[in-house]
PDB file of C-alpha atoms in Angstrom:
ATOM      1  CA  UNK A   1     116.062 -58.793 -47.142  1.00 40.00           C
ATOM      2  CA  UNK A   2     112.443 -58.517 -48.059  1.00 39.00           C
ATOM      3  CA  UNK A   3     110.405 -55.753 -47.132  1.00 35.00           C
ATOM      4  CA  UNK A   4     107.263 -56.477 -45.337  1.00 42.00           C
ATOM      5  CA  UNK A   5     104.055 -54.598 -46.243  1.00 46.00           C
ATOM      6  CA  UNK A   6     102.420 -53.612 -43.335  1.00 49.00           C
ATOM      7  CA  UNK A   7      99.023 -53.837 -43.066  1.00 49.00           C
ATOM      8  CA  UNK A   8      96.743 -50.205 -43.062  1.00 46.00           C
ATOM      9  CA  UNK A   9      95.552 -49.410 -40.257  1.00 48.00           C
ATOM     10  CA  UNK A  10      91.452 -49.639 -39.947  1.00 47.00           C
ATOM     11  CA  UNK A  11      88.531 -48.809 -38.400  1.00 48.00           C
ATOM     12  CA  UNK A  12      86.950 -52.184 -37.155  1.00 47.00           C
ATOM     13  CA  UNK A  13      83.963 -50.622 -35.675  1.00 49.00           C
ATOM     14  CA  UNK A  14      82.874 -47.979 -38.578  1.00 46.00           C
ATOM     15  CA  UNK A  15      80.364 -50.549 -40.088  1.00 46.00           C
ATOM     16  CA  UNK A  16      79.520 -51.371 -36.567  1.00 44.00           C
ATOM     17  CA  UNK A  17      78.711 -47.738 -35.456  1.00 44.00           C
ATOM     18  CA  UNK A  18      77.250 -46.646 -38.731  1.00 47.00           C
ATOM     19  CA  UNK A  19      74.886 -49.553 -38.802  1.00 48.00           C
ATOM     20  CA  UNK A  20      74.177 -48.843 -34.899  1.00 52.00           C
ATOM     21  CA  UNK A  21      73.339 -45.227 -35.852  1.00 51.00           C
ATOM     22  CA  UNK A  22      71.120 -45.966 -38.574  1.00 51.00           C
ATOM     23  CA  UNK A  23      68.978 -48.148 -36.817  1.00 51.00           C
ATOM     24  CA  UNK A  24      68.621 -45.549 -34.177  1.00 54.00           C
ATOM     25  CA  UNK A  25      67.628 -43.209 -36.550  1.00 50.00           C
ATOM     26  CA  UNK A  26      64.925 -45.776 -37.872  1.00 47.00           C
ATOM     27  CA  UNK A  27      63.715 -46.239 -34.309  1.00 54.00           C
ATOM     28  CA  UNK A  28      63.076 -42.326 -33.867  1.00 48.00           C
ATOM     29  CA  UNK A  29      61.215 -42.472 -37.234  1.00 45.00           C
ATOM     30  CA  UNK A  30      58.878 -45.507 -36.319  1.00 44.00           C
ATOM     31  CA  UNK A  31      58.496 -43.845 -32.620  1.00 49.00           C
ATOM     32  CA  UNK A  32      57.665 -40.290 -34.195  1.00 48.00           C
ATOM     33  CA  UNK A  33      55.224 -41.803 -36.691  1.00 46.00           C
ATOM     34  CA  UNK A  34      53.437 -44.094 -34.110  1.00 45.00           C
ATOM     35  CA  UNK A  35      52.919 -40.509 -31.779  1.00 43.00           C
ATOM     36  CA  UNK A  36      51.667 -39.355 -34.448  1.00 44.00           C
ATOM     37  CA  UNK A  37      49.111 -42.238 -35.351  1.00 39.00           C
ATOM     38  CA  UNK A  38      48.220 -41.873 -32.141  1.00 39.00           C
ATOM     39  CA  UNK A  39      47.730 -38.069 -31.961  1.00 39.00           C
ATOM     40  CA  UNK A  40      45.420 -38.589 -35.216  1.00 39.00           C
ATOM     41  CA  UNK A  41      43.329 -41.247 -33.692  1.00 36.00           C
ATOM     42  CA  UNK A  42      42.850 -38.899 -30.838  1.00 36.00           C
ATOM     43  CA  UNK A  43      41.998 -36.203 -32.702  1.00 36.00           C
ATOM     44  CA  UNK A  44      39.759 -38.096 -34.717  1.00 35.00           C
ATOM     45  CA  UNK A  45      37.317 -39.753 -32.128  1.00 32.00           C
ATOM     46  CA  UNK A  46      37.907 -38.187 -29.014  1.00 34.00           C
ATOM     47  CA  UNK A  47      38.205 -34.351 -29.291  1.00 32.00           C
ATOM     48  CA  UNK A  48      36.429 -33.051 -32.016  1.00 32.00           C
ATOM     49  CA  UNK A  49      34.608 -36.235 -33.127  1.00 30.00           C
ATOM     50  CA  UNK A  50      34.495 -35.635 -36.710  1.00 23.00           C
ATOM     51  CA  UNK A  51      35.493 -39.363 -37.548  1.00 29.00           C
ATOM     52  CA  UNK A  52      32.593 -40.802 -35.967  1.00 28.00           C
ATOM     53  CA  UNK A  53      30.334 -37.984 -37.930  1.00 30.00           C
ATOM     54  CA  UNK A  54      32.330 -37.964 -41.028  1.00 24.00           C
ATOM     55  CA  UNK A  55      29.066 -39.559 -43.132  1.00 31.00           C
ATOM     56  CA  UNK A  56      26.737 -37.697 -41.536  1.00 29.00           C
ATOM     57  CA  UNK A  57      26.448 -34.775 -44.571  1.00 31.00           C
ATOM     58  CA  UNK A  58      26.279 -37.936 -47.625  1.00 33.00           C
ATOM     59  CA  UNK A  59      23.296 -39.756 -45.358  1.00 35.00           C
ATOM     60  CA  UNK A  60      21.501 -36.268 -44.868  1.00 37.00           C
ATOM     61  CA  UNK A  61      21.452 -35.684 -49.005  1.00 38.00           C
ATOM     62  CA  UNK A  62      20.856 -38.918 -49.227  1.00 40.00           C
ATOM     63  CA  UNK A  63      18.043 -39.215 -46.971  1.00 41.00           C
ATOM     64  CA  UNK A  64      17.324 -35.493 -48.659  1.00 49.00           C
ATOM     65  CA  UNK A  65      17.321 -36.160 -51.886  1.00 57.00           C
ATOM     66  CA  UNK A  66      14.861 -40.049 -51.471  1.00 81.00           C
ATOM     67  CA  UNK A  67      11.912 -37.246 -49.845  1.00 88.00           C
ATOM     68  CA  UNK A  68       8.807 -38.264 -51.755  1.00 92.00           C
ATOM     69  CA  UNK A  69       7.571 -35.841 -54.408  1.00 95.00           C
ATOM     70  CA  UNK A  70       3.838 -37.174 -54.421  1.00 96.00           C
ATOM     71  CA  UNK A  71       1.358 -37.514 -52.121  1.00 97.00           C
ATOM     72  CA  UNK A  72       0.376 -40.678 -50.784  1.00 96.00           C
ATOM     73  CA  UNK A  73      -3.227 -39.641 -49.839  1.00 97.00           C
ATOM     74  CA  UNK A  74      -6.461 -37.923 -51.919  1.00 97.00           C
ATOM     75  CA  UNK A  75      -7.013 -34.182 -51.207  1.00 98.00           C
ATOM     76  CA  UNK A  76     -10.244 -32.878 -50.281  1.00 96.00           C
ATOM     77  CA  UNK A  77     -12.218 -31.191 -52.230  1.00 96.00           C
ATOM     78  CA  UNK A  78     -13.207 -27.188 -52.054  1.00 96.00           C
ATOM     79  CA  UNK A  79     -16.103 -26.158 -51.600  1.00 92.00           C
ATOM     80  CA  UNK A  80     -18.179 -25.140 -54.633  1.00 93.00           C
ATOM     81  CA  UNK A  81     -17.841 -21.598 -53.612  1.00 94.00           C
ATOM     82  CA  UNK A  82     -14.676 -21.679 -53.360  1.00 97.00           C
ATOM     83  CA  UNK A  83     -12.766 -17.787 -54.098  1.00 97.00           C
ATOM     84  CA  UNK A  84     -10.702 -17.599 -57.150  1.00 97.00           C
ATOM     85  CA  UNK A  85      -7.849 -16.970 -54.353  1.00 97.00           C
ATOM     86  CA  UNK A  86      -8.931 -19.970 -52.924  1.00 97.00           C
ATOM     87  CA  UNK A  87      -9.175 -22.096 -55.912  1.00 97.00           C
ATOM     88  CA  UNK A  88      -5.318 -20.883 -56.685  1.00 97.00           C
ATOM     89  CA  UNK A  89      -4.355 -22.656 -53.294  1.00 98.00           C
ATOM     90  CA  UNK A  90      -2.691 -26.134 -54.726  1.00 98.00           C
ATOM     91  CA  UNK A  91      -3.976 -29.498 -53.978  1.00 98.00           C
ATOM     92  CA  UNK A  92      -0.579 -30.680 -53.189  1.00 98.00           C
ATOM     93  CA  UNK A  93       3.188 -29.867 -52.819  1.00 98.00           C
ATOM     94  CA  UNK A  94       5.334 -32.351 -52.617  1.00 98.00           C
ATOM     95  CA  UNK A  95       4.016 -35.074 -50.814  1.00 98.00           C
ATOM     96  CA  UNK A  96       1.603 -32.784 -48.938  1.00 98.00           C
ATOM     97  CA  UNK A  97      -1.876 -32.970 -49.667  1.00 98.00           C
ATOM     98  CA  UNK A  98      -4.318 -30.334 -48.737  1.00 98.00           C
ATOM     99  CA  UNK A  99      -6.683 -31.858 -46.258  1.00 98.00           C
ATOM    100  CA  UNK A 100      -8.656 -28.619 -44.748  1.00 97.00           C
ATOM    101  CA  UNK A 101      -9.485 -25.184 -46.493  1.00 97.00           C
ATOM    102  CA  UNK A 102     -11.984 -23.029 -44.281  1.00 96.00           C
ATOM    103  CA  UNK A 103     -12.502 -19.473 -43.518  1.00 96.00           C
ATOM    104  CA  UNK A 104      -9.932 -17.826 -40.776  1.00 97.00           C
ATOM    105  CA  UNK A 105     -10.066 -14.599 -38.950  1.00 97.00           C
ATOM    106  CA  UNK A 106      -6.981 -15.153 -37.819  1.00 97.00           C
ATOM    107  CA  UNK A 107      -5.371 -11.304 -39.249  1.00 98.00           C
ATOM    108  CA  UNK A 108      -9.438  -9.433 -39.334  1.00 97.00           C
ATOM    109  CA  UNK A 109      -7.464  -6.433 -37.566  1.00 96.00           C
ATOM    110  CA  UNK A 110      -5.785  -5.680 -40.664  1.00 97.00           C
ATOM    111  CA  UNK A 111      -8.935  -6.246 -42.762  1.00 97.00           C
ATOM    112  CA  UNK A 112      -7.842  -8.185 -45.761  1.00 98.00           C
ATOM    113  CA  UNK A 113     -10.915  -8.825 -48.260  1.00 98.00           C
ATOM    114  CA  UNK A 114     -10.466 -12.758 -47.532  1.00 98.00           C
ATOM    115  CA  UNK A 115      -8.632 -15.030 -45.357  1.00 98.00           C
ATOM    116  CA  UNK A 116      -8.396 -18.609 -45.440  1.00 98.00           C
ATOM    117  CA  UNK A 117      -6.509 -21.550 -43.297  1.00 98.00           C
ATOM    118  CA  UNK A 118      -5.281 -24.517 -44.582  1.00 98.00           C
ATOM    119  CA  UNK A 119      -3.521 -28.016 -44.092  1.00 98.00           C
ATOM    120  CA  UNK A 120      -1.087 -30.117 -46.085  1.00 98.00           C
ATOM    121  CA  UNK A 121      -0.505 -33.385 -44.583  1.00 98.00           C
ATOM    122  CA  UNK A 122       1.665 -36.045 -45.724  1.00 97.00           C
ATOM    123  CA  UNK A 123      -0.561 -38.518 -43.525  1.00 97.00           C
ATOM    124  CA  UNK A 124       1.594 -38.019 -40.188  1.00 96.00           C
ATOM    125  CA  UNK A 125      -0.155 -35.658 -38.242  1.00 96.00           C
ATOM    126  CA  UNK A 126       3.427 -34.618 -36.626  1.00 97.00           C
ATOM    127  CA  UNK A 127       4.613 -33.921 -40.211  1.00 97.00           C
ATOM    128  CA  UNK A 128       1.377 -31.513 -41.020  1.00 98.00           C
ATOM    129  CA  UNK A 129       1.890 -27.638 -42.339  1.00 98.00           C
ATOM    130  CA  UNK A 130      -0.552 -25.010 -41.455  1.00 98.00           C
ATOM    131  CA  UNK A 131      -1.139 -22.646 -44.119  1.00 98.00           C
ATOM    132  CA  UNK A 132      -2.839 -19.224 -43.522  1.00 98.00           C
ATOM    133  CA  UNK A 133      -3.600 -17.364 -46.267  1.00 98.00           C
ATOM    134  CA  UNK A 134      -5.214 -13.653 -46.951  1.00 98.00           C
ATOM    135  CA  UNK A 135      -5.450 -10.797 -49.671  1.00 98.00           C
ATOM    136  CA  UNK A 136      -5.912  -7.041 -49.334  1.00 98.00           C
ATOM    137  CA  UNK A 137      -7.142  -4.719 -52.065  1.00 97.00           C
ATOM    138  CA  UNK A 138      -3.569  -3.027 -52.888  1.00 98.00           C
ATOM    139  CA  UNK A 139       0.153  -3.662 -51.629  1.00 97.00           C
ATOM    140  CA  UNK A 140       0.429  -1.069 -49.016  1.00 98.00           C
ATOM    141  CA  UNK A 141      -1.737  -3.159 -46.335  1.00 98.00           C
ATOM    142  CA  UNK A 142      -0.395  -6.692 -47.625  1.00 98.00           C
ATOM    143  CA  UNK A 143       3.277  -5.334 -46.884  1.00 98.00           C
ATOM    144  CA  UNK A 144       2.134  -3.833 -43.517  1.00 98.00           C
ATOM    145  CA  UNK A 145       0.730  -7.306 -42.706  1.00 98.00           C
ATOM    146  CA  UNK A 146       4.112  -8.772 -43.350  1.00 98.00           C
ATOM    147  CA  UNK A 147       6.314  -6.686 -41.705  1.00 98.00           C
ATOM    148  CA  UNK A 148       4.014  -7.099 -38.313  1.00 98.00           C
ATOM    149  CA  UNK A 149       3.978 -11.115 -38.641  1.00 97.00           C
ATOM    150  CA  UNK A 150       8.105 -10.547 -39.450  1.00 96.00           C
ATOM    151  CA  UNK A 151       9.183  -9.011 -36.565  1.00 95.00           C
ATOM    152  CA  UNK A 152       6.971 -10.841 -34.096  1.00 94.00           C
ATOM    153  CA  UNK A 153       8.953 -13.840 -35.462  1.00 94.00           C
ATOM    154  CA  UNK A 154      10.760 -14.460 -32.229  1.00 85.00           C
ATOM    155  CA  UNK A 155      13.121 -17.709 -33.297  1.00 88.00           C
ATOM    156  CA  UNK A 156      16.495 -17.953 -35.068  1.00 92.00           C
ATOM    157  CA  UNK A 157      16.524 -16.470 -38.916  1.00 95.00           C
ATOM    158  CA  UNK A 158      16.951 -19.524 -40.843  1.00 95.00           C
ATOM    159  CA  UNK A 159      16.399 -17.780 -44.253  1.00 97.00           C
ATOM    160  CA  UNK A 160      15.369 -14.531 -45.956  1.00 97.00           C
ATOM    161  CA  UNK A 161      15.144 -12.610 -49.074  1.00 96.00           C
ATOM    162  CA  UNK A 162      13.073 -11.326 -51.693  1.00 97.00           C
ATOM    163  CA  UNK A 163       9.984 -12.849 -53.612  1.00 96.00           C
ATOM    164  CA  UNK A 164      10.487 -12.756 -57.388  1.00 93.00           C
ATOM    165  CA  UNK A 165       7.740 -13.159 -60.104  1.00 91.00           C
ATOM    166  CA  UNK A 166       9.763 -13.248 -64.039  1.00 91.00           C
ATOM    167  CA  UNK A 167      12.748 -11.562 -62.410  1.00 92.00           C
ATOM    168  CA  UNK A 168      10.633  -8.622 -61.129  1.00 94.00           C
ATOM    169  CA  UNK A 169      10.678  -8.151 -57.235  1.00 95.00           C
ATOM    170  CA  UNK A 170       7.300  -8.599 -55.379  1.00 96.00           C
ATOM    171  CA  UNK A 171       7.733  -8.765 -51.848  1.00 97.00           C
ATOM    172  CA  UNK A 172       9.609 -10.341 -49.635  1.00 98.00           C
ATOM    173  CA  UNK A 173       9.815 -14.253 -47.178  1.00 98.00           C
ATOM    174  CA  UNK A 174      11.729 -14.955 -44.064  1.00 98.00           C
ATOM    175  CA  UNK A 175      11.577 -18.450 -42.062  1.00 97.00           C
ATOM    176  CA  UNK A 176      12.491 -18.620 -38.841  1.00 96.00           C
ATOM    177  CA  UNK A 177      12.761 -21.270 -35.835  1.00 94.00           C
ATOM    178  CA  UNK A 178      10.026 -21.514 -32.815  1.00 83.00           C
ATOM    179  CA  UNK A 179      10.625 -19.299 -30.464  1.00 78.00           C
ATOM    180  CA  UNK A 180       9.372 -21.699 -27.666  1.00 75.00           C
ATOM    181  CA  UNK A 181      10.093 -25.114 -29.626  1.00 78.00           C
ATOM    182  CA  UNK A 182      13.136 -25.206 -31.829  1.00 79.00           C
ATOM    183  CA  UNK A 183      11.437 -28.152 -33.472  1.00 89.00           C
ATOM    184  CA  UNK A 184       8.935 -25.797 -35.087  1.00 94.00           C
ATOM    185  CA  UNK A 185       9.259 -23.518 -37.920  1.00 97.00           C
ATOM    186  CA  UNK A 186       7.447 -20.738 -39.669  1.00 97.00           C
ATOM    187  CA  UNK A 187       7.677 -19.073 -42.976  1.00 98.00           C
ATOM    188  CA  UNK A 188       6.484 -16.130 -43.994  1.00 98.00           C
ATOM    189  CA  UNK A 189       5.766 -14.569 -47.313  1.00 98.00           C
ATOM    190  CA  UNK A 190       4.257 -11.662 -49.092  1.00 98.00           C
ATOM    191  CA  UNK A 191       3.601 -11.597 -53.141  1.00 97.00           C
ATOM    192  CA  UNK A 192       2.112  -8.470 -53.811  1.00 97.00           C
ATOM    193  CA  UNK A 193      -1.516  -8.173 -52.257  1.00 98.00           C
ATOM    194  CA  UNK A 194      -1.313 -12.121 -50.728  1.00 98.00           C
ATOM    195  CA  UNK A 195       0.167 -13.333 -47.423  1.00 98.00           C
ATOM    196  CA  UNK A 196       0.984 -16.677 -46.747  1.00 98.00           C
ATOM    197  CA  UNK A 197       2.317 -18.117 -43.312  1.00 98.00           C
ATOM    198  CA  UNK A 198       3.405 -21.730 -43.313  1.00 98.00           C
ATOM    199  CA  UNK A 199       3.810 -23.112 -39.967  1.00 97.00           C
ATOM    200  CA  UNK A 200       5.068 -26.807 -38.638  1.00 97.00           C
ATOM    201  CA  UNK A 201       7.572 -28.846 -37.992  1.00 97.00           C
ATOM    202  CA  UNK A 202      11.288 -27.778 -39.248  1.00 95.00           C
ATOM    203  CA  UNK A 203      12.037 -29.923 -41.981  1.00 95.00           C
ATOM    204  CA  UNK A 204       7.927 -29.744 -43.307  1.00 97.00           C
ATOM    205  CA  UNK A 205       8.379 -26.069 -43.389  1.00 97.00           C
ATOM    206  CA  UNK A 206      11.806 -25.727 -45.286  1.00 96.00           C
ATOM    207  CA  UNK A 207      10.806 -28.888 -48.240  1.00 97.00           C
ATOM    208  CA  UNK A 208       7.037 -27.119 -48.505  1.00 98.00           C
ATOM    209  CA  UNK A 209       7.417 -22.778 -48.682  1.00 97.00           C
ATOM    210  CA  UNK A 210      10.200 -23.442 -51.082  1.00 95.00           C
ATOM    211  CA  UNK A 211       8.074 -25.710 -53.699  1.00 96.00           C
ATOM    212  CA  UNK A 212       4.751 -23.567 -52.861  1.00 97.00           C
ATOM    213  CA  UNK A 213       3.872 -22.374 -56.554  1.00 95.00           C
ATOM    214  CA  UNK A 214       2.486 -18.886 -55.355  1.00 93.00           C
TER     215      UNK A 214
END
C-alpha cells in the first residue's frame, strides 16, 4: 500500500495581496508627490511670486553693471575766472557731463566764502544731477552746514557714513529718498571745509555721489 504525499497546504492569494498592496502603496506615493507638485507650483506663482521674479536680481546687475562710464556729450567750459574750488569741480563722472557752473546763494545764511551750482547731464534732462557746492574758512561752519541740510532730509535713509581722505576721517554723507517724490534722491556730503549736495533722480544720484572724486 503506497503512501500518498499530500500536497502542502498554500496561500493562493499571498502574491495576489502582496502585489495588490504594493501598488497601493505606489499610488499614495505618486498621489503625495503630485500634491506636492502642486503645492510648489502654487507657492511659486501665486502666493509669494518669487518664480515669476526669480531673474529679476541677474537683469538688475546686468543692466547695472552695462551703465556707461563716459559721457556721450562735450562739457562746457568755465569761465576764465573760474575759483580754484571751482576749477576742482570735474568735467564729468561717469557718463555725466557738467553742462552749467554759475554762482548760487542758495546757503548765504551760513556765509560760506563761495558757493556754486552745477549740472551733470547725461543728455536726458530726466536723468540730470544738480550739484550745489560751497566752502567756509574752517570746519566748524562747514559741519554746521551739514548737519542743518541732514536733518531737514525728510525721505527714507538710503545710505550713510563717514567721508574718508587716505584712511583719515573728514566728515561725513547721507542720501536719502524725496520726501514728496520717492523718485528723487539727494546726497549730502561734507569733506572738511566743502559741502556738496547732489540732487535728482534715484538711480542718477546713487551711480554719481559715489564716483564724485571730491
Amino acid at each position: 500500500m503506497s503512501k500518498s504525499n499530500p500536497r502542502p497546504k498554500t496561500r493562493p492569494n499571498a502574491r495576489v495581496v502582496a502585489r495588490g498592496s504594493s501598488h497601493g502603496k505606489l499610488r499614495v506615493v505618486v498621489a503625495a508627490a503630485a500634491v506636492a507638485i502642486i503645492l510648489a507650483l502654487l507657492s511659486a506663482f501665486v502666493w509669494p511670486g518669487w518664480a515669476l521674479n526669480k531673474d529679476v536680481t541677474p537683469k538688475a546687475d546686468q543692466s547695472e553693471t552695462s551703465q556707461p562710464t563716459t559721457p556721450s556729450i562735450k562739457a562746457k567750459a568755465l569761465p576764465s575766472d573760474a575759483t580754484e574750488l571751482l576749477k576742482a569741480m570735474p568735467d564729468s563722472v561717469l557718463n555725466f557731463a557738467r553742462t552749467k557752473a554759475s554762482d548760487s546763494s542758495t546757503w548765504s545764511s551760513s556765509s560760506p566764502l563761495e558757493e556754486y551750482t552745477l549740472v551733470y547731464s547725461t543728455g536726458k534732462k530726466a536723468e540730470n544731477v544738480t550739484l550745489i557746492v560751497a566752502q567756509w574758512s574752517t570746519s566748524t561752519p562747514a559741519k554746521t552746514q551739514y548737519d542743518d541740510l541732514a536733518k531737514a532730509l525728510g525721505g527714507k535713509t538710503i545710505a550713510s557714513g563717514a567721508v574718508k581722505v587716505q584712511g583719515n576721517a573728514t566728515g561725513d554723507y547721507v542720501v536719502k529718498g524725496g520726501k514728496e517724490d520717492t523718485s528723487q534722491t539727494t546726497a549730502v556730503w561734507r569733506n572738511d571745509t566743502v559741502v556738496f549736495q547732489a540732487t535728482g533722480a534715484k538711480s542718477s544720484v546713487q551711480r554719481f555721489y559715489q564716483k564724485f572724486p571730491l
